[in-house]
Amino acid sequence: MGLLPAPGRKNGHKRLYSAKDIAFIKFLKSLKDTGMPLEEVKEFVQDGCIWDSLEEDPDYKPAPTLTKRVDILEKHLKNMENKKRELEAIMEVTREKLQTYHTLLEEEAKK
């Protein structure tokens, strides 16, 4: 899939991940778990790690990558906020339906 750089390996077998790698993997998982399309996740990571680029090249200009990532995350946040509103509306209808059913059950029990 190419979302992550190849990890180091211990004795050619077990993968070795740094704390930074693990934090990044958790972040990518959170994007996936909240519905970000895989193509957008790929676009987000395509330019690599900004911190690594800054460390490797003192003249590196992160603005284009940062701008792209801000755009992706703002779009994703807006999508999540819309889904949250939709889910809250569905939850309210469900609560109302449950209340109706509880009321009917209580009335039935009194007979």
PDB file of C-alpha atoms in Angstrom:
ATOM      1  CA  MET A   1       0.000   0.000   0.000  1.00  0.00           C
ATOM      2  CA  GLY A   2       2.954   2.291   0.623  1.00  0.00           C
ATOM      3  CA  LEU A   3       1.536   4.377   3.461  1.00  0.00           C
ATOM      4  CA  LEU A   4       4.506   3.783   5.735  1.00  0.00           C
ATOM      5  CA  PRO A   5       8.227   3.703   5.158  1.00  0.00           C
ATOM      6  CA  ALA A   6       9.763   0.254   5.455  1.00  0.00           C
ATOM      7  CA  PRO A   7      10.548  -0.460   9.111  1.00  0.00           C
ATOM      8  CA  GLY A   8      13.900  -1.613  10.326  1.00  0.00           C
ATOM      9  CA  ARG A   9      14.218  -5.284  11.079  1.00  0.00           C
ATOM     10  CA  LYS A  10      15.890  -7.184  13.875  1.00  0.00           C
ATOM     11  CA  ASN A  11      18.022  -9.997  12.495  1.00  0.00           C
ATOM     12  CA  GLY A  12      16.089  -9.643   9.258  1.00  0.00           C
ATOM     13  CA  HIS A  13      12.837 -10.829  10.838  1.00  0.00           C
ATOM     14  CA  LYS A  14      10.942  -8.815  13.437  1.00  0.00           C
ATOM     15  CA  ARG A  15       9.928  -5.300  12.447  1.00  0.00           C
ATOM     16  CA  LEU A  16      11.319  -2.499  14.587  1.00  0.00           C
ATOM     17  CA  TYR A  17       9.210   0.625  15.051  1.00  0.00           C
ATOM     18  CA  SER A  18      10.240   3.784  16.850  1.00  0.00           C
ATOM     19  CA  ALA A  19       7.906   5.666  19.181  1.00  0.00           C
ATOM     20  CA  LYS A  20       7.466   8.202  16.356  1.00  0.00           C
ATOM     21  CA  ASP A  21       6.478   5.384  13.942  1.00  0.00           C
ATOM     22  CA  ILE A  22       3.933   4.029  16.416  1.00  0.00           C
ATOM     23  CA  ALA A  23       2.415   7.469  17.007  1.00  0.00           C
ATOM     24  CA  PHE A  24       2.118   7.959  13.249  1.00  0.00           C
ATOM     25  CA  ILE A  25       0.519   4.534  12.767  1.00  0.00           C
ATOM     26  CA  LYS A  26      -2.014   5.336  15.506  1.00  0.00           C
ATOM     27  CA  PHE A  27      -2.785   8.644  13.802  1.00  0.00           C
ATOM     28  CA  LEU A  28      -3.319   6.924  10.442  1.00  0.00           C
ATOM     29  CA  LYS A  29      -5.574   4.368  12.116  1.00  0.00           C
ATOM     30  CA  SER A  30      -7.614   7.184  13.650  1.00  0.00           C
ATOM     31  CA  LEU A  31      -8.066   8.725  10.190  1.00  0.00           C
ATOM     32  CA  LYS A  32      -9.193   5.370   8.811  1.00  0.00           C
ATOM     33  CA  ASP A  33     -11.472   4.665  11.794  1.00  0.00           C
ATOM     34  CA  THR A  34     -13.184   8.029  11.345  1.00  0.00           C
ATOM     35  CA  GLY A  35     -13.940   7.381   7.699  1.00  0.00           C
ATOM     36  CA  MET A  36     -11.181   9.134   5.785  1.00  0.00           C
ATOM     37  CA  PRO A  37     -10.966   7.535   2.339  1.00  0.00           C
ATOM     38  CA  LEU A  38      -7.757   5.609   1.714  1.00  0.00           C
ATOM     39  CA  GLU A  39      -6.893   7.867  -1.235  1.00  0.00           C
ATOM     40  CA  GLU A  40      -6.911  10.889   1.088  1.00  0.00           C
ATOM     41  CA  VAL A  41      -4.801   9.049   3.656  1.00  0.00           C
ATOM     42  CA  LYS A  42      -2.314   8.247   0.875  1.00  0.00           C
ATOM     43  CA  GLU A  43      -2.283  11.877  -0.244  1.00  0.00           C
ATOM     44  CA  PHE A  44      -1.747  12.972   3.364  1.00  0.00           C
ATOM     45  CA  VAL A  45       1.379  10.833   3.794  1.00  0.00           C
ATOM     46  CA  GLN A  46       2.764  11.093   0.276  1.00  0.00           C
ATOM     47  CA  ASP A  47       5.353  13.770   1.114  1.00  0.00           C
ATOM     48  CA  GLY A  48       6.783  11.827   4.036  1.00  0.00           C
ATOM     49  CA  CYS A  49       7.542  13.045   7.508  1.00  0.00           C
ATOM     50  CA  ILE A  50       7.859  16.806   7.761  1.00  0.00           C
ATOM     51  CA  TRP A  51      10.074  16.539  10.859  1.00  0.00           C
ATOM     52  CA  ASP A  52      12.485  14.198   9.057  1.00  0.00           C
ATOM     53  CA  SER A  53      12.626  16.554   6.088  1.00  0.00           C
ATOM     54  CA  LEU A  54      13.379  19.514   8.365  1.00  0.00           C
ATOM     55  CA  GLU A  55      16.142  17.571  10.121  1.00  0.00           C
ATOM     56  CA  GLU A  56      17.693  16.363   6.852  1.00  0.00           C
ATOM     57  CA  ASP A  57      17.511  19.658   4.964  1.00  0.00           C
ATOM     58  CA  PRO A  58      17.759  22.975   6.807  1.00  0.00           C
ATOM     59  CA  ASP A  59      16.477  24.737   3.663  1.00  0.00           C
ATOM     60  CA  TYR A  60      13.366  22.533   3.432  1.00  0.00           C
ATOM     61  CA  LYS A  61      10.192  24.615   3.115  1.00  0.00           C
ATOM     62  CA  PRO A  62       7.286  22.741   4.701  1.00  0.00           C
ATOM     63  CA  ALA A  63       4.551  25.242   3.717  1.00  0.00           C
ATOM     64  CA  PRO A  64       3.242  23.369   0.629  1.00  0.00           C
ATOM     65  CA  THR A  65       3.023  20.064   2.501  1.00  0.00           C
ATOM     66  CA  LEU A  66       1.553  21.726   5.574  1.00  0.00           C
ATOM     67  CA  THR A  67      -1.031  23.555   3.470  1.00  0.00           C
ATOM     68  CA  LYS A  68      -2.063  20.329   1.746  1.00  0.00           C
ATOM     69  CA  ARG A  69      -2.343  18.495   5.065  1.00  0.00           C
ATOM     70  CA  VAL A  70      -4.333  21.320   6.646  1.00  0.00           C
ATOM     71  CA  ASP A  71      -6.752  21.191   3.690  1.00  0.00           C
ATOM     72  CA  ILE A  72      -7.131  17.417   3.999  1.00  0.00           C
ATOM     73  CA  LEU A  73      -7.667  17.536   7.766  1.00  0.00           C
ATOM     74  CA  GLU A  74     -10.110  20.464   7.589  1.00  0.00           C
ATOM     75  CA  LYS A  75     -12.171  18.613   4.977  1.00  0.00           C
ATOM     76  CA  HIS A  76     -12.072  15.465   7.094  1.00  0.00           C
ATOM     77  CA  LEU A  77     -13.086  17.343  10.238  1.00  0.00           C
ATOM     78  CA  LYS A  78     -16.009  18.932   8.394  1.00  0.00           C
ATOM     79  CA  ASN A  79     -17.103  15.456   7.209  1.00  0.00           C
ATOM     80  CA  MET A  80     -16.866  14.109  10.751  1.00  0.00           C
ATOM     81  CA  GLU A  81     -18.888  17.045  12.112  1.00  0.00           C
ATOM     82  CA  ASN A  82     -21.600  16.399   9.502  1.00  0.00           C
ATOM     83  CA  LYS A  83     -21.676  12.697  10.364  1.00  0.00           C
ATOM     84  CA  LYS A  84     -21.842  13.568  14.063  1.00  0.00           C
ATOM     85  CA  ARG A  85     -24.886  15.797  13.484  1.00  0.00           C
ATOM     86  CA  GLU A  86     -26.557  13.051  11.455  1.00  0.00           C
ATOM     87  CA  LEU A  87     -25.786  10.484  14.140  1.00  0.00           C
ATOM     88  CA  GLU A  88     -27.071  12.770  16.907  1.00  0.00           C
ATOM     89  CA  ALA A  89     -30.365  13.187  15.014  1.00  0.00           C
ATOM     90  CA  ILE A  90     -30.676   9.416  14.617  1.00  0.00           C
ATOM     91  CA  MET A  91     -29.881   8.926  18.295  1.00  0.00           C
ATOM     92  CA  GLU A  92     -32.614  11.403  19.272  1.00  0.00           C
ATOM     93  CA  VAL A  93     -35.193   9.543  17.153  1.00  0.00           C
ATOM     94  CA  THR A  94     -34.041   6.300  18.777  1.00  0.00           C
ATOM     95  CA  ARG A  95     -34.399   7.789  22.288  1.00  0.00           C
ATOM     96  CA  GLU A  96     -37.906   8.985  21.439  1.00  0.00           C
ATOM     97  CA  LYS A  97     -38.850   5.558  20.096  1.00  0.00           C
ATOM     98  CA  LEU A  98     -37.459   3.893  23.217  1.00  0.00           C
ATOM     99  CA  GLN A  99     -39.422   6.262  25.433  1.00  0.00           C
ATOM    100  CA  THR A 100     -42.599   5.413  23.524  1.00  0.00           C
ATOM    101  CA  TYR A 101     -41.937   1.692  23.911  1.00  0.00           C
ATOM    102  CA  HIS A 102     -41.164   2.043  27.639  1.00  0.00           C
ATOM    103  CA  THR A 103     -44.398   3.971  28.108  1.00  0.00           C
ATOM    104  CA  LEU A 104     -46.372   1.311  26.256  1.00  0.00           C
ATOM    105  CA  LEU A 105     -44.744  -1.434  28.337  1.00  0.00           C
ATOM    106  CA  GLU A 106     -45.577   0.433  31.574  1.00  0.00           C
ATOM    107  CA  GLU A 107     -49.189   0.879  30.466  1.00  0.00           C
ATOM    108  CA  GLU A 108     -49.418  -2.789  29.517  1.00  0.00           C
ATOM    109  CA  ALA A 109     -48.014  -3.822  32.918  1.00  0.00           C
ATOM    110  CA  LYS A 110     -50.686  -1.766  34.734  1.00  0.00           C
ATOM    111  CA  LYS A 111     -53.528  -3.691  33.037  1.00  0.00           C
TER     112      LYS A 111
END
